[in-house]
mmCIF file of C-alpha atoms in Angstrom:
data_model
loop_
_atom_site.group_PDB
_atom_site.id
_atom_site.type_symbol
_atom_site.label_atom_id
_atom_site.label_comp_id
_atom_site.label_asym_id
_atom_site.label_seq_id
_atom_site.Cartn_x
_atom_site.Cartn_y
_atom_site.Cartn_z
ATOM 1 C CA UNK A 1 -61.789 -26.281 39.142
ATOM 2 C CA UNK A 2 -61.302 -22.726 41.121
ATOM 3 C CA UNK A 3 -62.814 -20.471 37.984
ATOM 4 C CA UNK A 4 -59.823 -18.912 37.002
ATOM 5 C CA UNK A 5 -58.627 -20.128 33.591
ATOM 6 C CA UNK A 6 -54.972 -19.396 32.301
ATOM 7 C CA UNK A 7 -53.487 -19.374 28.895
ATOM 8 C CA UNK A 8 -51.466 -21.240 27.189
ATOM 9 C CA UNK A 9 -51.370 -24.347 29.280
ATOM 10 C CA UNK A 10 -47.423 -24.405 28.346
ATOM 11 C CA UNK A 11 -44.928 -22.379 25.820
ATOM 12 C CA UNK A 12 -41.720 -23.102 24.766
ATOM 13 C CA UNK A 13 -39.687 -19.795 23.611
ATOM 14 C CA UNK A 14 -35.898 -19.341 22.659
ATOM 15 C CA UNK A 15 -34.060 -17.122 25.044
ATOM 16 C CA UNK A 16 -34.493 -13.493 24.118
ATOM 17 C CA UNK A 17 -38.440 -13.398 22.335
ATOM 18 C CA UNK A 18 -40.871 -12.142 24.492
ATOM 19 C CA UNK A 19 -44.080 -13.949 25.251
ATOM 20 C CA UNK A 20 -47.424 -13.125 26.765
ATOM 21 C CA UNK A 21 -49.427 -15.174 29.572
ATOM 22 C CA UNK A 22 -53.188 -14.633 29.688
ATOM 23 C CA UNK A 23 -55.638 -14.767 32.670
ATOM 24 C CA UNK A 24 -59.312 -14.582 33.292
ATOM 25 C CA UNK A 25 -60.413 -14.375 36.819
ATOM 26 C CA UNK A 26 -63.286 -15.970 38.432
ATOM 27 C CA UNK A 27 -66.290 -14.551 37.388
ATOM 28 C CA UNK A 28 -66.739 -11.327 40.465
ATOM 29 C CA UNK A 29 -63.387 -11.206 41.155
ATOM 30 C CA UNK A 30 -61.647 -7.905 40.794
ATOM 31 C CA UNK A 31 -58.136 -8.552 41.987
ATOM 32 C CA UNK A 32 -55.751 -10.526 39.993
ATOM 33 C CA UNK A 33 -52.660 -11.897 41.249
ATOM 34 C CA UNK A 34 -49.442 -13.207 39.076
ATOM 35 C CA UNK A 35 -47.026 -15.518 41.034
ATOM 36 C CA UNK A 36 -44.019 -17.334 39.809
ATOM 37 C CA UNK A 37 -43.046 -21.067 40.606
ATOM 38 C CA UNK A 38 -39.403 -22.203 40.052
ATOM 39 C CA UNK A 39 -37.711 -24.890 41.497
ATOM 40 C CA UNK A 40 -34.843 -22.676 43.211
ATOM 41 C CA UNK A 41 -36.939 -19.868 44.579
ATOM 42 C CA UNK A 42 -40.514 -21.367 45.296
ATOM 43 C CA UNK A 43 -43.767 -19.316 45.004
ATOM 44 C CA UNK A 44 -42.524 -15.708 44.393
ATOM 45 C CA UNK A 45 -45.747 -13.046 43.907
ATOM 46 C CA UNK A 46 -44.867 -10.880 41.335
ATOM 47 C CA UNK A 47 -47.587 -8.360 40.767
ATOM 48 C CA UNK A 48 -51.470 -7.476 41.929
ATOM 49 C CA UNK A 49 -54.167 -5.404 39.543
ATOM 50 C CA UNK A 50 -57.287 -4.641 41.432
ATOM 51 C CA UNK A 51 -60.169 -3.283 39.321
ATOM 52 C CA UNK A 52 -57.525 -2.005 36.636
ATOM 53 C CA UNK A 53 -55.161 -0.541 38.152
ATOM 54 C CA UNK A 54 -51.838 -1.712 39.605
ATOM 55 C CA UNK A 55 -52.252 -2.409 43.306
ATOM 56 C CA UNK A 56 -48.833 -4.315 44.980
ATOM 57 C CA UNK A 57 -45.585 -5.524 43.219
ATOM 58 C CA UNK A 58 -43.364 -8.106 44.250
ATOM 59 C CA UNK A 59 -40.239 -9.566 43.136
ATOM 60 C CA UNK A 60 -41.004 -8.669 39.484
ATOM 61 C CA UNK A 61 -38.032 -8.095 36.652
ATOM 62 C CA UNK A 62 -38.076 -4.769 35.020
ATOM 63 C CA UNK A 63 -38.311 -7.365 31.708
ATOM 64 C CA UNK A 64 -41.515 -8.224 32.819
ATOM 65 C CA UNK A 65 -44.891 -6.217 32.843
ATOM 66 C CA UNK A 66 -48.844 -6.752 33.364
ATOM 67 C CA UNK A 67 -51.856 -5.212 33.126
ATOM 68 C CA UNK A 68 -55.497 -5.508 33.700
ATOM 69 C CA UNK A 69 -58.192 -4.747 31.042
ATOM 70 C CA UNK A 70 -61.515 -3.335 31.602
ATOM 71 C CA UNK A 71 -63.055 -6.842 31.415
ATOM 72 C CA UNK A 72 -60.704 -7.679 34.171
ATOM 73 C CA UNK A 73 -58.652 -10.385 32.214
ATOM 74 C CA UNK A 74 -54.961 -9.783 32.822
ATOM 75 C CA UNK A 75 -52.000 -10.494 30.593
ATOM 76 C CA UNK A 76 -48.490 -10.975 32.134
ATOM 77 C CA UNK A 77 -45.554 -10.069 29.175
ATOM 78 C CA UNK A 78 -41.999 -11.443 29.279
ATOM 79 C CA UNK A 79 -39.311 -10.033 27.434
ATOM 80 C CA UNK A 80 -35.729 -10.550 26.845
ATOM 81 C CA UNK A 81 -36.466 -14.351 27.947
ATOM 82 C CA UNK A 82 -33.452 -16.134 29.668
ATOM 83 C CA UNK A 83 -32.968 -19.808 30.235
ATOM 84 C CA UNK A 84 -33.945 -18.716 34.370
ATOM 85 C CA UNK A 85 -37.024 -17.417 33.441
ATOM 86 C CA UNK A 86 -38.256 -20.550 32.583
ATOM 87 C CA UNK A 87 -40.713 -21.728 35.324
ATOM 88 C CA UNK A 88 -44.510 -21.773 36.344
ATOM 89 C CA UNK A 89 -46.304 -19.006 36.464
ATOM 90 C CA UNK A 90 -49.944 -18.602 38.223
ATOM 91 C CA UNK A 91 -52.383 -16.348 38.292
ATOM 92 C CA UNK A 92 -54.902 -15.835 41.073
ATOM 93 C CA UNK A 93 -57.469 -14.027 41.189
ATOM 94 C CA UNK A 94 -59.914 -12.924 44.497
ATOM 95 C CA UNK A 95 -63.115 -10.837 44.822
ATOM 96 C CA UNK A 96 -61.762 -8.201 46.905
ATOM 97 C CA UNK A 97 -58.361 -6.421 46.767
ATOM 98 C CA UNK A 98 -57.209 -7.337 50.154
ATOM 99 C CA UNK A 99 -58.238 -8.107 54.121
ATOM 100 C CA UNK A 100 -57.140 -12.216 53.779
ATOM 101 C CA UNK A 101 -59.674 -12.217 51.015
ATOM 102 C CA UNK A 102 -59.414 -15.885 49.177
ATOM 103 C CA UNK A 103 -57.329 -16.196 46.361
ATOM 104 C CA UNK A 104 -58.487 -18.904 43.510
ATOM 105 C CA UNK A 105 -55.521 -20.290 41.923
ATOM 106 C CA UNK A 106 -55.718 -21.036 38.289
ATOM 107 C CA UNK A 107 -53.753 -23.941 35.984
ATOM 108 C CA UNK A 108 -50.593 -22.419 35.192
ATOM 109 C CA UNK A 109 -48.745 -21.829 32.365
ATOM 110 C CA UNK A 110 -45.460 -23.888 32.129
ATOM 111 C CA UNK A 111 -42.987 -21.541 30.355
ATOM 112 C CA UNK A 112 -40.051 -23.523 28.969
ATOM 113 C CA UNK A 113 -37.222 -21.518 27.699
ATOM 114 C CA UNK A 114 -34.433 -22.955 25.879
ATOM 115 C CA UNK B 1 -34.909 -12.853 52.223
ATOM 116 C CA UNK B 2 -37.338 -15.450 53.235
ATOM 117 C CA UNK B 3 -39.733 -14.118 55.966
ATOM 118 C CA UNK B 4 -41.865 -17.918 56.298
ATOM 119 C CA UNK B 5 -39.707 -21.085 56.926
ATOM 120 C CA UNK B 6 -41.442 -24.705 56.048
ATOM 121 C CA UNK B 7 -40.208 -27.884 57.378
ATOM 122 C CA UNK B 8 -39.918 -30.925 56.506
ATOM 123 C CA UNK B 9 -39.143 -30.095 52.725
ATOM 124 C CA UNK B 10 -41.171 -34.151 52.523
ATOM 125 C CA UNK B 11 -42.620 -36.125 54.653
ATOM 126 C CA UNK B 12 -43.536 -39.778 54.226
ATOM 127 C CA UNK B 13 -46.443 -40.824 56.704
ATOM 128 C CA UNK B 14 -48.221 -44.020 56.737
ATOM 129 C CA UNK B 15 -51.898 -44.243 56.299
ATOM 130 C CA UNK B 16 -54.050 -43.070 58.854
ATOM 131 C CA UNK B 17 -50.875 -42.052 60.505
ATOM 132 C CA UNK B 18 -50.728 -38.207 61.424
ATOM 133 C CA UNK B 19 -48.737 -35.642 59.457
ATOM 134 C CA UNK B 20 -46.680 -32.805 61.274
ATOM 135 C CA UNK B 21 -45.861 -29.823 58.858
ATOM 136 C CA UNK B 22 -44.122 -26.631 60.218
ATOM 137 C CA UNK B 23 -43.886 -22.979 59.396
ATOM 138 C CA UNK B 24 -42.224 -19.936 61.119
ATOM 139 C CA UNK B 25 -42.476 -16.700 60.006
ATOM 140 C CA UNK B 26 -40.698 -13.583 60.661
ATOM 141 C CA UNK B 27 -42.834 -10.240 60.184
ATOM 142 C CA UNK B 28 -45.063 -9.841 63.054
ATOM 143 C CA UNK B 29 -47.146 -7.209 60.629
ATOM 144 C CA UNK B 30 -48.889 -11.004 59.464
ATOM 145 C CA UNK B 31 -52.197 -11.228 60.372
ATOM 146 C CA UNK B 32 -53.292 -14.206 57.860
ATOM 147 C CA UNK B 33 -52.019 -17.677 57.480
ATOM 148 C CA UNK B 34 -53.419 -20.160 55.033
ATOM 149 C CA UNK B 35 -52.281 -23.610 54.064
ATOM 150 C CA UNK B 36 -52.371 -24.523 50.598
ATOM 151 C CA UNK B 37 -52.381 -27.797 48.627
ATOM 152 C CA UNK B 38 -51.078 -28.544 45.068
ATOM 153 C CA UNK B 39 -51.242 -31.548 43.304
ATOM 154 C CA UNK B 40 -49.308 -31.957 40.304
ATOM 155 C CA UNK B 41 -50.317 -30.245 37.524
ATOM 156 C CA UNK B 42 -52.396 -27.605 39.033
ATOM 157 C CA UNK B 43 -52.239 -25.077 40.917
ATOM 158 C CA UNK B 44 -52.526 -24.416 44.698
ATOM 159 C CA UNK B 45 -55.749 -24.901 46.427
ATOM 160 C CA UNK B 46 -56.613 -23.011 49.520
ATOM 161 C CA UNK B 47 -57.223 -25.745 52.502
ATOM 162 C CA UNK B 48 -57.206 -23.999 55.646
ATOM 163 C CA UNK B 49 -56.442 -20.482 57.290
ATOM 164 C CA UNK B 50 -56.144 -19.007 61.049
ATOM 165 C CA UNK B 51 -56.062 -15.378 62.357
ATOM 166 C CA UNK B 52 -53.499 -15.023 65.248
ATOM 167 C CA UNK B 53 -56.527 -14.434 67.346
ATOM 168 C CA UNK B 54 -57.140 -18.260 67.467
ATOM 169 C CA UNK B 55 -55.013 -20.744 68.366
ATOM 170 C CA UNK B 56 -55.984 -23.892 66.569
ATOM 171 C CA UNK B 57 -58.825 -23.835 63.801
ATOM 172 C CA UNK B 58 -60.128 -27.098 62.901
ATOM 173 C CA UNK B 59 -61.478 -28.431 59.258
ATOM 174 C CA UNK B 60 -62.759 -32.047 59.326
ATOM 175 C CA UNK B 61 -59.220 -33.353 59.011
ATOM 176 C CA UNK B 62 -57.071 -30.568 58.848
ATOM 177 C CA UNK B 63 -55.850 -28.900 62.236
ATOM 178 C CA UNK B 64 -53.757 -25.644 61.915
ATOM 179 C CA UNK B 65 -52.204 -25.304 65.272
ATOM 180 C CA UNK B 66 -50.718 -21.281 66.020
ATOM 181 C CA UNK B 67 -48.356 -20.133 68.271
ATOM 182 C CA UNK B 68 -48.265 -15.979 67.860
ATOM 183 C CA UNK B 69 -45.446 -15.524 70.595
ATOM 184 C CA UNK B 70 -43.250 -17.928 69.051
ATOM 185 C CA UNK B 71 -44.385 -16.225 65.434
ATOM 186 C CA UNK B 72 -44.731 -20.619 64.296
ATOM 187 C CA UNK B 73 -47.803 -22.590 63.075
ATOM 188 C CA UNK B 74 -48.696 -26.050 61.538
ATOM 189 C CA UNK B 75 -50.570 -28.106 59.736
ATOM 190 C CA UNK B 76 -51.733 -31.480 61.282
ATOM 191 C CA UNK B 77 -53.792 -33.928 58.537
ATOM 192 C CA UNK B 78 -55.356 -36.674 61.236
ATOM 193 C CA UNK B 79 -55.749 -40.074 59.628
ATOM 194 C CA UNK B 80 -53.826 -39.396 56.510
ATOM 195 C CA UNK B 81 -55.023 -40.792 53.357
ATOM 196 C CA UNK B 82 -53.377 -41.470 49.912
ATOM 197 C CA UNK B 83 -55.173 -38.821 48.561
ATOM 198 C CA UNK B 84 -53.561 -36.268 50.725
ATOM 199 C CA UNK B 85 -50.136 -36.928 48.995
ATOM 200 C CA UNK B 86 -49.392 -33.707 47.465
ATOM 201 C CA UNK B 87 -46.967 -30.963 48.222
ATOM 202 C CA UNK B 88 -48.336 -28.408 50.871
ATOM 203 C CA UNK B 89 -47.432 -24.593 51.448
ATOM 204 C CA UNK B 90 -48.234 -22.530 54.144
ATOM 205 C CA UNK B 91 -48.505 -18.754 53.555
ATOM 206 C CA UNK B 92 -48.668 -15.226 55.312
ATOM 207 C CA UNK B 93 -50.090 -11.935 55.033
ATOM 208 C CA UNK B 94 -50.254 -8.516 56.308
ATOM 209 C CA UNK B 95 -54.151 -7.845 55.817
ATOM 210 C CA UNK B 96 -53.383 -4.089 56.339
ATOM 211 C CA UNK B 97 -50.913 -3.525 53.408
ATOM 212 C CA UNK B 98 -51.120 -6.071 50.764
ATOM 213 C CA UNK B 99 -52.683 -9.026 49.462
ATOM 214 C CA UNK B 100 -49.467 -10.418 48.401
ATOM 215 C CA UNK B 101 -49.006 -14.421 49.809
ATOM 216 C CA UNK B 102 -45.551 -14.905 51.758
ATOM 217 C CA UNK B 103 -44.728 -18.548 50.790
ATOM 218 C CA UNK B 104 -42.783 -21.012 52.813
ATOM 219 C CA UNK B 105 -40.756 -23.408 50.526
ATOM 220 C CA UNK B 106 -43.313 -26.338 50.338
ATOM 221 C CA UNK B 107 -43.830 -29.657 51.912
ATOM 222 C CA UNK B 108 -44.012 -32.561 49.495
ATOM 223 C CA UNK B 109 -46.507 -35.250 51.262
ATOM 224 C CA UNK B 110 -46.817 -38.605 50.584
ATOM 225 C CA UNK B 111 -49.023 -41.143 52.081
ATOM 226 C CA UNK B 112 -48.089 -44.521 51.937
ATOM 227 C CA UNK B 113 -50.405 -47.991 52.163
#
């Protein structure tokens, strides 16, 4: 068990609703991480908080946004679903915001979408 | 584009044979490279990482191997076990910029009696 718990464990949507994916870090970790899993493109990162604020984005649709509260949970929002969206998406979370720090993995969420 | 190639995309080894995985990556701007392990069902587990100032770091098991002028580096699992059958990634990162993980494509391990 790395710490970092993820909500819900999986969701099944109908293409165009919007859903939101919840994270809570390990306890003393400020940076957050969201990556996406999909068969066809692999482990893409898709957006870092540190601390609250937005700190590094990656491959992320313009459909999809995040954000990091002030107790340092993060949600990850999907909109406009499509059938490609559907995939696994991880959060991570690590004490510091960079430097190789560590980065604790949590469960997943499996988003289906049909 | 992808910047870290993995190879084999599986691997069947018997047990207490020796697996090989490979990665190459592109951007010399990497400075971190760490080898993760998923099992189904969860998500990826940090096993072992290198610095290109070393070139082999050693974790009971687990060897990562680096070569910096050839911008390549592997995983070796001595005396593979059953338990070890899971799908491995290696990763890189530019320390200086970002914390964001550079995935290769995954290598799906399994161990066989």
């Amino acid at each position: 068990d790395s710490g970092v718990t993820q909500t819900p464990k999986h969701l099944i949507t109908a293409t165009g609703q919007r859903v939101t994916l919840r994270c809570s870090p390990r306890s003393g970790d400020l940076s957050v991480y969201w990556y996406q899993q999909s068969l066809d493109q692999g482990l893409q990162f898709l957006i870092q908080y540190y601390n609250g604020e937005e700190r590094a984005k990656g491959n992320i649709l313009e459909r999809f946004s995040a954000q990091q509260f002030p107790d340092l949970h993060s949600e990850l929002n999907l909109s406009s679903l499509e059938l490609g969206d559907s995939a696994l998406y991880f959060c991570a979370s690590s004490e510091l915001a960079g430097n190789g720090n560590e980065q604790f993995f949590g469960p997943g969420t499996r988003l289906t979408v049909l | 584009q992808q910047q870290v190639k993995q190879s084999p995309q599986s691997l069947i080894v018997q047990k207490g044979g020796i697996s090989i995985i490979n990665c190459a990556y592109e951007n010399t701007a990497f400075d971190y490279f760490p080898w993760y392990q998923q099992f189904p069902g969860k998500g990826p587990a940090l096993l072992i990482a290198i610095r290109p100032d070393v070139s082999e770091k050693k974790e009971g098991r687990f060897t990562i191997s680096f070569n910096k002028s050839a911008k390549q580096f592997s995983l070796h699992i001595m005396d593979s076990q059953p338990g070890d059958s899971a799908t491995y990634f290696c990763a890189a990162l530019n320390t200086g910029t970002a914390s964001k993980l550079t995935f290769g494509t995954g290598t799906r391990l399994q161990v066989t009696l």
